[in-house]
GROMACS .gro file of C-alpha atoms in nm:
model
  514
    1MET     CA    1  -0.039  -2.737  -2.097
    2GLY     CA    2  -0.335  -2.974  -2.061
    3LEU     CA    3  -0.502  -3.104  -1.747
    4ALA     CA    4  -0.641  -3.448  -1.684
    5VAL     CA    5  -0.996  -3.435  -1.551
    6ALA     CA    6  -0.931  -3.704  -1.290
    7GLY     CA    7  -0.765  -3.628  -0.959
    8SER     CA    8  -0.774  -3.346  -0.709
    9LEU     CA    9  -0.501  -3.092  -0.650
   10PRO     CA   10  -0.365  -3.243  -0.327
   11GLY     CA   11  -0.336  -3.584  -0.489
   12ILE     CA   12  -0.149  -3.486  -0.804
   13ALA     CA   13   0.178  -3.672  -0.837
   14ARG     CA   14   0.465  -3.454  -0.718
   15ALA     CA   15   0.761  -3.546  -0.931
   16ASP     CA   16   0.973  -3.276  -0.767
   17SER     CA   17   0.880  -3.351  -0.405
   18SER     CA   18   1.216  -3.502  -0.323
   19ALA     CA   19   1.422  -3.244  -0.511
   20VAL     CA   20   1.644  -2.998  -0.329
   21GLU     CA   21   1.440  -2.691  -0.244
   22VAL     CA   22   1.519  -2.338  -0.354
   23THR     CA   23   1.564  -2.111  -0.051
   24ASP     CA   24   1.649  -1.783  -0.227
   25LEU     CA   25   1.578  -1.623  -0.562
   26ARG     CA   26   1.761  -1.364  -0.769
   27SER     CA   27   1.456  -1.147  -0.835
   28ASP     CA   28   1.157  -1.038  -0.627
   29PRO     CA   29   0.905  -1.324  -0.637
   30PHE     CA   30   0.611  -1.121  -0.498
   31THR     CA   31   0.515  -0.942  -0.820
   32LEU     CA   32   0.154  -1.067  -0.794
   33GLY     CA   33   0.103  -0.935  -0.443
   34ILE     CA   34  -0.047  -1.106  -0.142
   35ALA     CA   35  -0.403  -1.169  -0.024
   36SER     CA   36  -0.616  -1.313   0.254
   37GLY     CA   37  -0.962  -1.460   0.249
   38ASP     CA   38  -1.247  -1.675   0.376
   39PRO     CA   39  -1.228  -1.540   0.733
   40LEU     CA   40  -1.374  -1.744   1.017
   41SER     CA   41  -1.379  -1.652   1.385
   42ASP     CA   42  -1.056  -1.842   1.451
   43SER     CA   43  -0.881  -1.865   1.115
   44VAL     CA   44  -0.813  -1.698   0.783
   45VAL     CA   45  -0.638  -1.802   0.462
   46ILE     CA   46  -0.329  -1.610   0.351
   47TRP     CA   47  -0.207  -1.640  -0.009
   48THR     CA   48   0.069  -1.552  -0.246
   49ARG     CA   49   0.206  -1.684  -0.572
   50LEU     CA   50   0.575  -1.664  -0.651
   51ALA     CA   51   0.642  -1.514  -0.994
   52PRO     CA   52   0.974  -1.331  -1.052
   53GLU     CA   53   0.866  -1.306  -1.418
   54PRO     CA   54   0.489  -1.267  -1.380
   55LEU     CA   55   0.385  -1.323  -1.742
   56ALA     CA   56   0.619  -1.616  -1.806
   57PRO     CA   57   0.503  -1.977  -1.764
   58PHE     CA   58   0.530  -2.077  -1.396
   59GLY     CA   59   0.632  -1.720  -1.321
   60GLY     CA   60   0.978  -1.783  -1.463
   61LEU     CA   61   1.066  -2.042  -1.195
   62GLY     CA   62   1.236  -2.375  -1.255
   63PRO     CA   63   1.114  -2.722  -1.158
   64ARG     CA   64   1.226  -2.728  -0.793
   65PRO     CA   65   0.997  -2.633  -0.501
   66VAL     CA   66   1.066  -2.304  -0.323
   67THR     CA   67   1.069  -2.259   0.054
   68VAL     CA   68   0.837  -1.980   0.169
   69LEU     CA   69   0.834  -1.843   0.524
   70TRP     CA   70   0.517  -1.679   0.655
   71GLN     CA   71   0.425  -1.477   0.962
   72VAL     CA   72   0.104  -1.345   1.118
   73ALA     CA   73   0.123  -1.074   1.382
   74GLU     CA   74  -0.104  -0.853   1.588
   75ASP     CA   75   0.086  -0.538   1.487
   76GLU     CA   76   0.209  -0.400   1.157
   77GLN     CA   77   0.570  -0.393   1.278
   78PHE     CA   78   0.554  -0.768   1.360
   79GLY     CA   79   0.663  -0.711   1.718
   80ASN     CA   80   0.408  -0.967   1.835
   81VAL     CA   81   0.412  -1.259   1.592
   82VAL     CA   82   0.135  -1.503   1.688
   83ARG     CA   83   0.166  -1.763   1.408
   84SER     CA   84   0.448  -1.851   1.168
   85GLY     CA   85   0.574  -2.137   0.960
   86THR     CA   86   0.713  -2.252   0.627
   87ALA     CA   87   0.549  -2.382   0.314
   88ARG     CA   88   0.664  -2.537  -0.011
   89ALA     CA   89   0.560  -2.352  -0.326
   90ARG     CA   90   0.540  -2.620  -0.595
   91ARG     CA   91   0.542  -2.620  -0.971
   92GLU     CA   92   0.221  -2.825  -1.004
   93GLN     CA   93   0.033  -2.548  -0.820
   94SER     CA   94   0.211  -2.276  -1.018
   95TYR     CA   95   0.409  -2.181  -0.705
   96SER     CA   96   0.099  -2.058  -0.523
   97VAL     CA   97   0.080  -2.085  -0.145
   98HIS     CA   98  -0.241  -2.118   0.058
   99ILE     CA   99  -0.195  -2.111   0.437
  100ASP     CA  100  -0.500  -2.173   0.656
  101VAL     CA  101  -0.385  -1.985   0.965
  102GLN     CA  102  -0.571  -2.126   1.265
  103GLY     CA  103  -0.592  -2.052   1.636
  104LEU     CA  104  -0.658  -1.680   1.588
  105ARG     CA  105  -0.879  -1.466   1.807
  106PRO     CA  106  -1.224  -1.360   1.684
  107TRP     CA  107  -1.300  -1.018   1.536
  108ARG     CA  108  -0.942  -0.896   1.537
  109HIS     CA  109  -0.713  -0.736   1.283
  110TYR     CA  110  -0.394  -0.925   1.198
  111TYR     CA  111  -0.100  -0.849   0.972
  112TYR     CA  112   0.079  -1.104   0.755
  113ARG     CA  113   0.377  -1.132   0.523
  114PHE     CA  114   0.589  -1.385   0.336
  115ARG     CA  115   0.964  -1.423   0.283
  116VAL     CA  116   1.175  -1.611   0.031
  117GLY     CA  117   1.542  -1.578   0.115
  118ARG     CA  118   1.625  -1.208   0.120
  119HIS     CA  119   1.295  -1.109  -0.046
  120LEU     CA  120   1.014  -0.986   0.178
  121SER     CA  121   0.657  -0.947   0.056
  122PRO     CA  122   0.435  -0.645   0.117
  123VAL     CA  123   0.243  -0.654   0.445
  124GLY     CA  124  -0.124  -0.742   0.429
  125ARG     CA  125  -0.396  -0.666   0.679
  126THR     CA  126  -0.677  -0.910   0.747
  127ARG     CA  127  -0.953  -0.959   1.001
  128THR     CA  128  -1.120  -1.261   1.153
  129ALA     CA  129  -1.498  -1.286   1.187
  130PRO     CA  130  -1.679  -1.245   1.519
  131GLN     CA  131  -1.790  -1.551   1.710
  132TYR     CA  132  -2.108  -1.714   1.586
  133GLY     CA  133  -2.416  -1.567   1.749
  134ARG     CA  134  -2.236  -1.295   1.946
  135PRO     CA  135  -2.378  -0.940   1.931
  136VAL     CA  136  -2.203  -0.727   1.666
  137PRO     CA  137  -2.278  -0.353   1.656
  138GLY     CA  138  -2.177  -0.305   1.293
  139LEU     CA  139  -2.004  -0.443   0.984
  140SER     CA  140  -1.846  -0.257   0.693
  141PHE     CA  141  -1.785  -0.442   0.368
  142ALA     CA  142  -1.752  -0.386  -0.005
  143PHE     CA  143  -1.847  -0.590  -0.308
  144ALA     CA  144  -1.732  -0.579  -0.668
  145SER     CA  145  -1.726  -0.774  -0.995
  146CYS     CA  146  -1.639  -0.765  -1.364
  147GLN     CA  147  -1.293  -0.625  -1.436
  148ALA     CA  148  -1.204  -0.647  -1.805
  149TYR     CA  149  -0.836  -0.556  -1.807
  150TRP     CA  150  -0.829  -0.393  -2.150
  151GLU     CA  151  -1.138  -0.176  -2.096
  152GLY     CA  152  -1.024   0.029  -1.800
  153PHE     CA  153  -0.796   0.090  -1.506
  154PHE     CA  154  -0.891  -0.054  -1.167
  155THR     CA  155  -0.951   0.289  -1.016
  156ALA     CA  156  -1.229   0.161  -0.792
  157TYR     CA  157  -0.984  -0.071  -0.615
  158ARG     CA  158  -0.760   0.223  -0.532
  159ASP     CA  159  -1.054   0.382  -0.352
  160MET     CA  160  -1.156   0.054  -0.191
  161ALA     CA  161  -0.807   0.006  -0.051
  162ALA     CA  162  -0.821   0.349   0.113
  163GLN     CA  163  -1.147   0.266   0.296
  164GLU     CA  164  -1.192   0.068   0.617
  165HIS     CA  165  -1.360  -0.261   0.527
  166ASP     CA  166  -1.395  -0.566   0.747
  167VAL     CA  167  -1.427  -0.789   0.440
  168VAL     CA  168  -1.459  -0.763   0.061
  169PHE     CA  169  -1.675  -0.982  -0.165
  170HIS     CA  170  -1.601  -1.051  -0.530
  171MET     CA  171  -1.897  -1.181  -0.730
  172GLY     CA  172  -1.714  -1.307  -1.034
  173ASP     CA  173  -1.558  -1.215  -1.368
  174TYR     CA  174  -1.225  -1.159  -1.194
  175ILE     CA  175  -1.068  -1.227  -1.534
  176TYR     CA  176  -1.210  -1.249  -1.884
  177GLU     CA  177  -1.132  -1.537  -2.112
  178TYR     CA  178  -1.108  -1.308  -2.414
  179GLY     CA  179  -0.774  -1.190  -2.547
  180VAL     CA  180  -0.665  -0.851  -2.414
  181GLY     CA  181  -0.527  -0.724  -2.746
  182VAL     CA  182  -0.166  -0.662  -2.843
  183ASP     CA  183  -0.154  -0.338  -2.639
  184SER     CA  184  -0.410  -0.424  -2.366
  185GLY     CA  185  -0.671  -0.184  -2.498
  186VAL     CA  186  -0.691   0.148  -2.312
  187ARG     CA  187  -0.389   0.053  -2.099
  188ARG     CA  188  -0.146   0.068  -2.394
  189GLN     CA  189   0.057  -0.214  -2.238
  190PRO     CA  190   0.219  -0.458  -2.481
  191VAL     CA  191   0.176  -0.824  -2.387
  192PRO     CA  192   0.307  -1.153  -2.526
  193VAL     CA  193   0.111  -1.291  -2.819
  194ASP     CA  194  -0.038  -1.566  -2.599
  195PHE     CA  195  -0.238  -1.301  -2.416
  196THR     CA  196  -0.415  -1.190  -2.734
  197ARG     CA  197  -0.593  -1.528  -2.764
  198GLU     CA  198  -0.895  -1.664  -2.580
  199THR     CA  199  -0.795  -1.882  -2.286
  200MET     CA  200  -0.825  -2.258  -2.332
  201THR     CA  201  -0.525  -2.426  -2.170
  202LEU     CA  202  -0.417  -2.425  -1.808
  203ASP     CA  203  -0.111  -2.214  -1.892
  204GLU     CA  204  -0.331  -1.957  -2.068
  205TYR     CA  205  -0.568  -1.924  -1.773
  206ARG     CA  206  -0.273  -1.896  -1.535
  207GLY     CA  207  -0.120  -1.624  -1.749
  208ARG     CA  208  -0.442  -1.425  -1.758
  209TYR     CA  209  -0.469  -1.425  -1.376
  210ALA     CA  210  -0.106  -1.321  -1.353
  211LEU     CA  211  -0.163  -1.028  -1.588
  212TYR     CA  212  -0.464  -0.904  -1.390
  213LYS     CA  213  -0.283  -0.946  -1.059
  214THR     CA  214   0.004  -0.724  -1.169
  215ASP     CA  215  -0.235  -0.429  -1.133
  216PRO     CA  216  -0.119  -0.223  -0.830
  217ASP     CA  217  -0.469  -0.108  -0.732
  218LEU     CA  218  -0.601  -0.464  -0.728
  219GLN     CA  219  -0.301  -0.569  -0.519
  220ALA     CA  220  -0.366  -0.285  -0.274
  221ALA     CA  221  -0.732  -0.382  -0.232
  222HIS     CA  222  -0.635  -0.743  -0.161
  223ALA     CA  223  -0.376  -0.633   0.094
  224ALA     CA  224  -0.621  -0.406   0.280
  225ALA     CA  225  -0.885  -0.662   0.386
  226PRO     CA  226  -0.979  -1.031   0.357
  227TRP     CA  227  -1.176  -1.127   0.045
  228ILE     CA  228  -1.452  -1.383  -0.003
  229VAL     CA  229  -1.471  -1.481  -0.368
  230THR     CA  230  -1.677  -1.683  -0.610
  231LEU     CA  231  -1.666  -1.705  -0.990
  232ASP     CA  232  -1.909  -1.635  -1.273
  233ASP     CA  233  -1.894  -1.713  -1.642
  234HIS     CA  234  -1.587  -1.532  -1.775
  235GLU     CA  235  -1.346  -1.718  -1.550
  236VAL     CA  236  -1.430  -2.009  -1.785
  237ASP     CA  237  -1.636  -1.913  -2.092
  238ASN     CA  238  -1.906  -1.655  -2.162
  239ASN     CA  239  -2.251  -1.768  -2.037
  240TRP     CA  240  -2.150  -2.128  -1.974
  241ALA     CA  241  -2.409  -2.340  -1.796
  242GLY     CA  242  -2.309  -2.660  -1.618
  243PRO     CA  243  -2.138  -2.882  -1.877
  244ILE     CA  244  -2.250  -2.661  -2.168
  245SER     CA  245  -2.026  -2.400  -2.328
  246GLU     CA  246  -2.135  -2.082  -2.504
  247ASN     CA  247  -2.085  -2.236  -2.849
  248ASN     CA  248  -2.192  -2.592  -2.763
  249THR     CA  249  -1.845  -2.742  -2.772
  250PRO     CA  250  -1.859  -3.122  -2.719
  251GLN     CA  251  -1.914  -3.161  -2.346
  252ASP     CA  252  -1.609  -3.377  -2.278
  253GLU     CA  253  -1.389  -3.109  -2.440
  254PHE     CA  254  -1.557  -2.829  -2.249
  255LEU     CA  255  -1.517  -3.011  -1.916
  256VAL     CA  256  -1.141  -3.027  -1.974
  257ARG     CA  257  -1.144  -2.653  -2.038
  258ARG     CA  258  -1.355  -2.601  -1.725
  259ALA     CA  259  -1.106  -2.807  -1.525
  260ASN     CA  260  -0.822  -2.587  -1.651
  261ALA     CA  261  -1.015  -2.273  -1.557
  262PHE     CA  262  -1.108  -2.400  -1.211
  263ARG     CA  263  -0.752  -2.507  -1.140
  264ALA     CA  264  -0.611  -2.163  -1.231
  265TRP     CA  265  -0.885  -1.987  -1.031
  266TRP     CA  266  -0.800  -2.185  -0.718
  267GLU     CA  267  -0.427  -2.125  -0.759
  268HIS     CA  268  -0.484  -1.748  -0.762
  269MET     CA  269  -0.752  -1.705  -0.494
  270PRO     CA  270  -0.721  -1.688  -0.112
  271VAL     CA  271  -0.944  -1.990  -0.048
  272ARG     CA  272  -0.907  -2.314   0.145
  273MET     CA  273  -0.816  -2.661   0.024
  274ALA     CA  274  -1.188  -2.744   0.052
  275GLN     CA  275  -1.234  -2.526  -0.256
  276SER     CA  276  -0.960  -2.693  -0.458
  277PRO     CA  277  -1.108  -2.851  -0.771
  278THR     CA  278  -1.139  -3.216  -0.856
  279GLY     CA  279  -1.108  -3.195  -1.232
  280PRO     CA  280  -1.406  -2.992  -1.359
  281ASP     CA  281  -1.584  -2.988  -1.021
  282MET     CA  282  -1.531  -2.740  -0.738
  283GLN     CA  283  -1.715  -2.671  -0.412
  284LEU     CA  284  -1.788  -2.299  -0.424
  285TYR     CA  285  -2.104  -2.245  -0.221
  286ARG     CA  286  -2.033  -2.185   0.147
  287ARG     CA  287  -2.137  -1.964   0.440
  288PHE     CA  288  -1.976  -1.691   0.648
  289GLN     CA  289  -2.143  -1.552   0.958
  290TYR     CA  290  -2.065  -1.231   1.142
  291GLY     CA  291  -2.195  -1.281   1.496
  292ASP     CA  292  -2.570  -1.240   1.518
  293LEU     CA  293  -2.571  -0.957   1.263
  294VAL     CA  294  -2.516  -1.091   0.910
  295ARG     CA  295  -2.492  -1.429   0.743
  296PHE     CA  296  -2.353  -1.444   0.391
  297ASN     CA  297  -2.453  -1.736   0.169
  298MET     CA  298  -2.195  -1.740  -0.112
  299LEU     CA  299  -2.372  -1.912  -0.401
  300ASP     CA  300  -2.265  -2.083  -0.722
  301THR     CA  301  -2.517  -2.022  -1.001
  302ARG     CA  302  -2.300  -2.151  -1.286
  303GLN     CA  303  -2.186  -2.502  -1.210
  304TYR     CA  304  -2.526  -2.664  -1.152
  305ARG     CA  305  -2.764  -2.457  -1.367
  306ASP     CA  306  -2.971  -2.585  -1.656
  307ASN     CA  307  -2.890  -2.438  -1.996
  308GLN     CA  308  -3.025  -2.091  -2.068
  309ALA     CA  309  -3.383  -2.096  -2.191
  310ALA     CA  310  -3.489  -2.018  -2.548
  311GLY     CA  311  -3.135  -2.000  -2.679
  312ASP     CA  312  -3.020  -1.732  -2.429
  313GLY     CA  313  -3.036  -1.357  -2.488
  314SER     CA  314  -3.333  -1.141  -2.382
  315LYS     CA  315  -3.667  -1.309  -2.454
  316PRO     CA  316  -4.028  -1.291  -2.335
  317PRO     CA  317  -4.106  -1.530  -2.049
  318ASN     CA  318  -4.154  -1.865  -2.221
  319PRO     CA  319  -4.244  -2.225  -2.142
  320GLU     CA  320  -3.879  -2.312  -2.090
  321SER     CA  321  -3.793  -2.018  -1.863
  322LEU     CA  322  -4.113  -2.088  -1.664
  323ASP     CA  323  -4.058  -2.465  -1.644
  324PRO     CA  324  -4.102  -2.562  -1.275
  325ASP     CA  325  -3.831  -2.826  -1.300
  326ARG     CA  326  -3.555  -2.592  -1.415
  327THR     CA  327  -3.289  -2.470  -1.173
  328ILE     CA  328  -3.011  -2.212  -1.154
  329THR     CA  329  -2.863  -2.353  -0.830
  330GLY     CA  330  -2.910  -2.726  -0.859
  331ASP     CA  331  -3.123  -2.922  -0.613
  332ALA     CA  332  -2.853  -2.984  -0.350
  333GLN     CA  333  -2.748  -2.619  -0.326
  334GLU     CA  334  -3.109  -2.501  -0.313
  335LYS     CA  335  -3.182  -2.739  -0.024
  336TRP     CA  336  -2.864  -2.625   0.154
  337LEU     CA  337  -2.973  -2.262   0.117
  338LEU     CA  338  -3.329  -2.313   0.235
  339ASP     CA  339  -3.227  -2.538   0.524
  340GLY     CA  340  -2.986  -2.268   0.637
  341MET     CA  341  -3.252  -2.000   0.618
  342ALA     CA  342  -3.464  -2.201   0.861
  343GLU     CA  343  -3.197  -2.147   1.129
  344ARG     CA  344  -3.263  -1.768   1.134
  345SER     CA  345  -2.924  -1.723   1.298
  346ALA     CA  346  -2.861  -1.362   1.192
  347ARG     CA  347  -3.062  -1.043   1.157
  348TRP     CA  348  -2.962  -0.996   0.791
  349GLU     CA  349  -2.967  -1.300   0.559
  350VAL     CA  350  -2.757  -1.223   0.252
  351LEU     CA  351  -2.735  -1.407  -0.079
  352ALA     CA  352  -2.396  -1.320  -0.230
  353HIS     CA  353  -2.385  -1.447  -0.586
  354GLN     CA  354  -2.347  -1.379  -0.954
  355THR     CA  355  -2.650  -1.223  -1.122
  356ALA     CA  356  -2.986  -1.057  -1.061
  357ILE     CA  357  -3.281  -1.232  -0.899
  358ALA     CA  358  -3.525  -0.944  -0.963
  359GLN     CA  359  -3.732  -0.941  -1.280
  360LEU     CA  360  -3.575  -0.695  -1.523
  361ASP     CA  361  -3.793  -0.603  -1.822
  362VAL     CA  362  -3.549  -0.449  -2.069
  363LYS     CA  363  -3.795  -0.348  -2.343
  364ALA     CA  364  -4.002  -0.030  -2.350
  365GLY     CA  365  -4.375  -0.078  -2.395
  366PRO     CA  366  -4.624  -0.348  -2.298
  367GLU     CA  367  -4.419  -0.648  -2.411
  368ILE     CA  368  -4.197  -0.801  -2.143
  369LEU     CA  369  -3.844  -0.894  -2.248
  370VAL     CA  370  -3.614  -1.036  -1.979
  371PRO     CA  371  -3.259  -1.180  -1.980
  372MET     CA  372  -3.242  -1.558  -1.995
  373ASP     CA  373  -2.901  -1.569  -1.822
  374THR     CA  374  -3.027  -1.413  -1.495
  375TRP     CA  375  -3.282  -1.565  -1.256
  376ASP     CA  376  -3.548  -1.441  -1.502
  377GLY     CA  377  -3.455  -1.743  -1.712
  378TYR     CA  378  -3.505  -1.969  -1.409
  379ALA     CA  379  -3.832  -1.834  -1.269
  380ALA     CA  380  -3.910  -2.147  -1.067
  381SER     CA  381  -3.576  -2.124  -0.884
  382ARG     CA  382  -3.654  -1.763  -0.798
  383GLN     CA  383  -4.000  -1.851  -0.672
  384ARG     CA  384  -3.877  -2.140  -0.457
  385VAL     CA  385  -3.606  -1.928  -0.292
  386LEU     CA  386  -3.823  -1.621  -0.230
  387ASP     CA  387  -4.119  -1.827  -0.109
  388GLY     CA  388  -3.884  -2.037   0.101
  389ALA     CA  389  -3.743  -1.730   0.272
  390GLN     CA  390  -4.093  -1.611   0.358
  391GLU     CA  391  -4.203  -1.952   0.483
  392ARG     CA  392  -3.897  -1.976   0.709
  393GLY     CA  393  -3.952  -1.635   0.860
  394VAL     CA  394  -3.634  -1.470   0.729
  395ARG     CA  395  -3.626  -1.124   0.884
  396ASN     CA  396  -3.422  -0.930   0.628
  397LEU     CA  397  -3.343  -1.096   0.294
  398VAL     CA  398  -3.081  -0.916   0.084
  399SER     CA  399  -2.926  -1.017  -0.248
  400ILE     CA  400  -2.590  -0.871  -0.356
  401VAL     CA  401  -2.473  -0.948  -0.710
  402GLY     CA  402  -2.272  -0.824  -1.009
  403ASP     CA  403  -2.256  -0.939  -1.373
  404LEU     CA  404  -2.470  -0.672  -1.545
  405HIS     CA  405  -2.208  -0.392  -1.575
  406ARG     CA  406  -2.459  -0.150  -1.432
  407SER     CA  407  -2.596  -0.061  -1.089
  408ILE     CA  408  -2.955  -0.164  -1.019
  409VAL     CA  409  -3.129  -0.154  -0.682
  410SER     CA  410  -3.459  -0.342  -0.663
  411GLU     CA  411  -3.724  -0.459  -0.426
  412LEU     CA  412  -3.768  -0.836  -0.452
  413LYS     CA  413  -4.133  -0.932  -0.491
  414ALA     CA  414  -4.318  -1.254  -0.423
  415ASP     CA  415  -4.497  -1.227  -0.759
  416TYR     CA  416  -4.388  -0.988  -1.035
  417ALA     CA  417  -4.713  -1.040  -1.226
  418ASN     CA  418  -4.910  -0.894  -0.934
  419ASP     CA  419  -4.857  -0.523  -0.866
  420THR     CA  420  -4.992  -0.565  -0.512
  421ALA     CA  421  -4.768  -0.861  -0.423
  422PRO     CA  422  -4.561  -0.798  -0.109
  423VAL     CA  423  -4.198  -0.697  -0.113
  424VAL     CA  424  -3.998  -0.982   0.042
  425GLY     CA  425  -3.639  -0.863   0.010
  426THR     CA  426  -3.395  -0.619  -0.142
  427GLU     CA  427  -3.140  -0.659  -0.419
  428PHE     CA  428  -2.825  -0.455  -0.482
  429VAL     CA  429  -2.663  -0.513  -0.822
  430GLY     CA  430  -2.314  -0.364  -0.831
  431THR     CA  431  -2.166  -0.228  -1.149
  432SER     CA  432  -1.837  -0.339  -1.302
  433ILE     CA  433  -1.488  -0.237  -1.193
  434SER     CA  434  -1.387  -0.163  -1.554
  435SER     CA  435  -1.595  -0.369  -1.799
  436GLY     CA  436  -1.782  -0.139  -2.037
  437LEU     CA  437  -1.535   0.151  -2.043
  438ASP     CA  438  -1.635   0.478  -1.875
  439GLY     CA  439  -2.010   0.450  -1.913
  440MET     CA  440  -2.236   0.739  -1.810
  441ASP     CA  441  -2.476   0.831  -1.534
  442ASN     CA  442  -2.763   0.658  -1.714
  443ASP     CA  443  -2.785   0.514  -2.061
  444GLN     CA  444  -3.105   0.429  -2.247
  445GLY     CA  445  -3.093   0.075  -2.115
  446GLY     CA  446  -3.094   0.198  -1.757
  447LEU     CA  447  -3.374   0.446  -1.822
  448THR     CA  448  -3.584   0.170  -1.978
  449ILE     CA  449  -3.525  -0.059  -1.680
  450LEU     CA  450  -3.637   0.222  -1.445
  451ALA     CA  451  -3.948   0.296  -1.648
  452GLU     CA  452  -4.058  -0.065  -1.703
  453ASN     CA  453  -3.989  -0.210  -1.359
  454PRO     CA  454  -4.162  -0.022  -1.073
  455HIS     CA  455  -3.973  -0.234  -0.818
  456VAL     CA  456  -3.642  -0.087  -0.945
  457LYS     CA  457  -3.553   0.222  -0.743
  458PHE     CA  458  -3.207   0.319  -0.874
  459THR     CA  459  -2.988   0.263  -1.180
  460ASN     CA  460  -2.651   0.393  -1.292
  461PHE     CA  461  -2.417   0.303  -1.579
  462GLN     CA  462  -2.076   0.413  -1.448
  463ARG     CA  463  -1.795   0.190  -1.323
  464GLY     CA  464  -1.725   0.136  -0.953
  465TYR     CA  465  -1.817  -0.076  -0.653
  466VAL     CA  466  -2.055  -0.084  -0.356
  467ARG     CA  467  -1.965  -0.005   0.004
  468VAL     CA  468  -2.207  -0.127   0.273
  469ASP     CA  469  -2.241  -0.044   0.642
  470VAL     CA  470  -2.472  -0.277   0.835
  471THR     CA  471  -2.604  -0.233   1.189
  472PRO     CA  472  -2.892  -0.407   1.368
  473GLU     CA  473  -3.110  -0.110   1.272
  474GLN     CA  474  -3.028  -0.056   0.905
  475TRP     CA  475  -2.837  -0.144   0.587
  476VAL     CA  476  -2.669   0.151   0.414
  477ALA     CA  477  -2.524   0.103   0.063
  478ASP     CA  478  -2.303   0.366  -0.099
  479TYR     CA  479  -2.260   0.332  -0.475
  480ARG     CA  480  -1.904   0.451  -0.537
  481VAL     CA  481  -1.848   0.543  -0.902
  482ALA     CA  482  -1.556   0.658  -1.115
  483ASP     CA  483  -1.585   0.956  -1.346
  484ARG     CA  484  -1.344   0.778  -1.587
  485VAL     CA  485  -1.163   0.445  -1.607
  486ILE     CA  486  -1.005   0.471  -1.953
  487VAL     CA  487  -0.738   0.692  -1.796
  488PRO     CA  488  -0.541   0.600  -1.482
  489ASP     CA  489  -0.626   0.908  -1.272
  490GLY     CA  490  -1.006   0.892  -1.245
  491THR     CA  491  -1.196   1.031  -0.947
  492ILE     CA  492  -1.427   0.828  -0.723
  493SER     CA  493  -1.737   0.970  -0.554
  494THR     CA  494  -2.061   0.841  -0.401
  495ARG     CA  495  -2.333   0.854  -0.666
  496ALA     CA  496  -2.614   0.739  -0.437
  497ARG     CA  497  -2.678   0.624  -0.082
  498LEU     CA  498  -2.958   0.374  -0.032
  499VAL     CA  499  -3.100   0.264   0.301
  500VAL     CA  500  -3.303  -0.039   0.409
  501LYS     CA  501  -3.445  -0.047   0.760
  502ASP     CA  502  -3.455  -0.357   0.977
  503GLY     CA  503  -3.781  -0.543   0.918
  504ASP     CA  504  -3.881  -0.328   0.618
  505PRO     CA  505  -3.745  -0.432   0.274
  506SER     CA  506  -3.848  -0.109   0.101
  507ILE     CA  507  -3.566   0.106  -0.036
  508HIS     CA  508  -3.497   0.465   0.063
  509VAL     CA  509  -3.274   0.672  -0.167
  510VAL     CA  510  -3.112   0.944   0.041
  511GLY     CA  511  -2.882   1.099  -0.217
  512GLY     CA  512  -2.508   1.097  -0.274
  513GLN     CA  513  -2.199   1.264  -0.139
  514SER     CA  514  -1.834   1.309  -0.234
   0.00000   0.00000   0.00000
């Protein structure tokens, strides 16, 4: 199924809008679970997608809209329902439902569910944010990325769902555009032949999200807390940059593919209508503030970036990567970020985004070799953001990212060519959920990064996620890792605990625990 580049989701012609609605279904339509996201102090988005046959086009549903009832309550038994209503799940949005539930109280847990006829969804738990500027004694959150379906089970999500988190961040690579193989790799799960091909069409992207969302551990993690999500490259095409694809497809063709990918992403994520795409364009960067404690700047470093320097890959710093006019964020997003920093509205200013800001020399010896796809390939963007944070008096600058399939914790420096340059922030790179198979405690790549980059304080090459507890006094990050992901019964433990004190961006490694 193709997608015209013109037109936004709300304005698409609804040929079935006057048809008689379906009010009951023969089979359970909630096979893809439920989710909530983008919490504000008075509202949160709740989501589901109806799919009695999850891997079939349109979830096996016919052309008519389906009536969906929803409820939000203050208790898990729904004895005190505070908001409720009905929605139409429509074919043109692949029977997804996004409800922006408003009029909620700040910093409270709520429970939500959906009903279609006699079918009742699982119950999800969500939480609103505190009021802007109000004192908040602490925040617990998790962040994750990179979940290749065929390379491992989502064991980390099982552990995440069992923890108490106020919010979860996903930094991208929720799906991969690559085919999953006839038996889904290590999962040994046969799939239709369409799923063995790289995604190009809207139907193919929709099917890939549906496959991933059938995973019970992913569903449990979504149901346990609200999520704030962005995307990276594999939701569209490996290492795409703005209108440029990995293999330099003609740009008009690639923009149609990007529009398909964006449309399917929006249909499957708990985000607002403000994030719905207009063809190949989508507003992804946005802010979330938790009282006076933490402000999260969710960035988009794919849609507006210049092409990777020097043909991509790992290269020495070069005239293109050092070009002062190049950008990874685009001018408008960079201005939005720096203008926001000037407000100094929270104790911890967090950049939540796709890939590493810190310089990462990946070659042993005196020669410097850095990845062109990270901020190393956009050195001027890095300098403007780090200098801008200093100039605006940001108290605690923290970057949380994914993408690299390994854990790396670094001190962000004002000048990586100067060993005595001050540390201006801290960066926590989270490993992958499953991409890269089991991994190991440290591979040669990680050992080289540790040896060649004195600002790097910790590396690990296992799969997992990061759990963070923030107070006014400190930031504590637990790196939760799985011993194995190529089997479904792996064990999760804390590999390392890292602490950053308020007003001091240096990193303290205090060990790990079970």
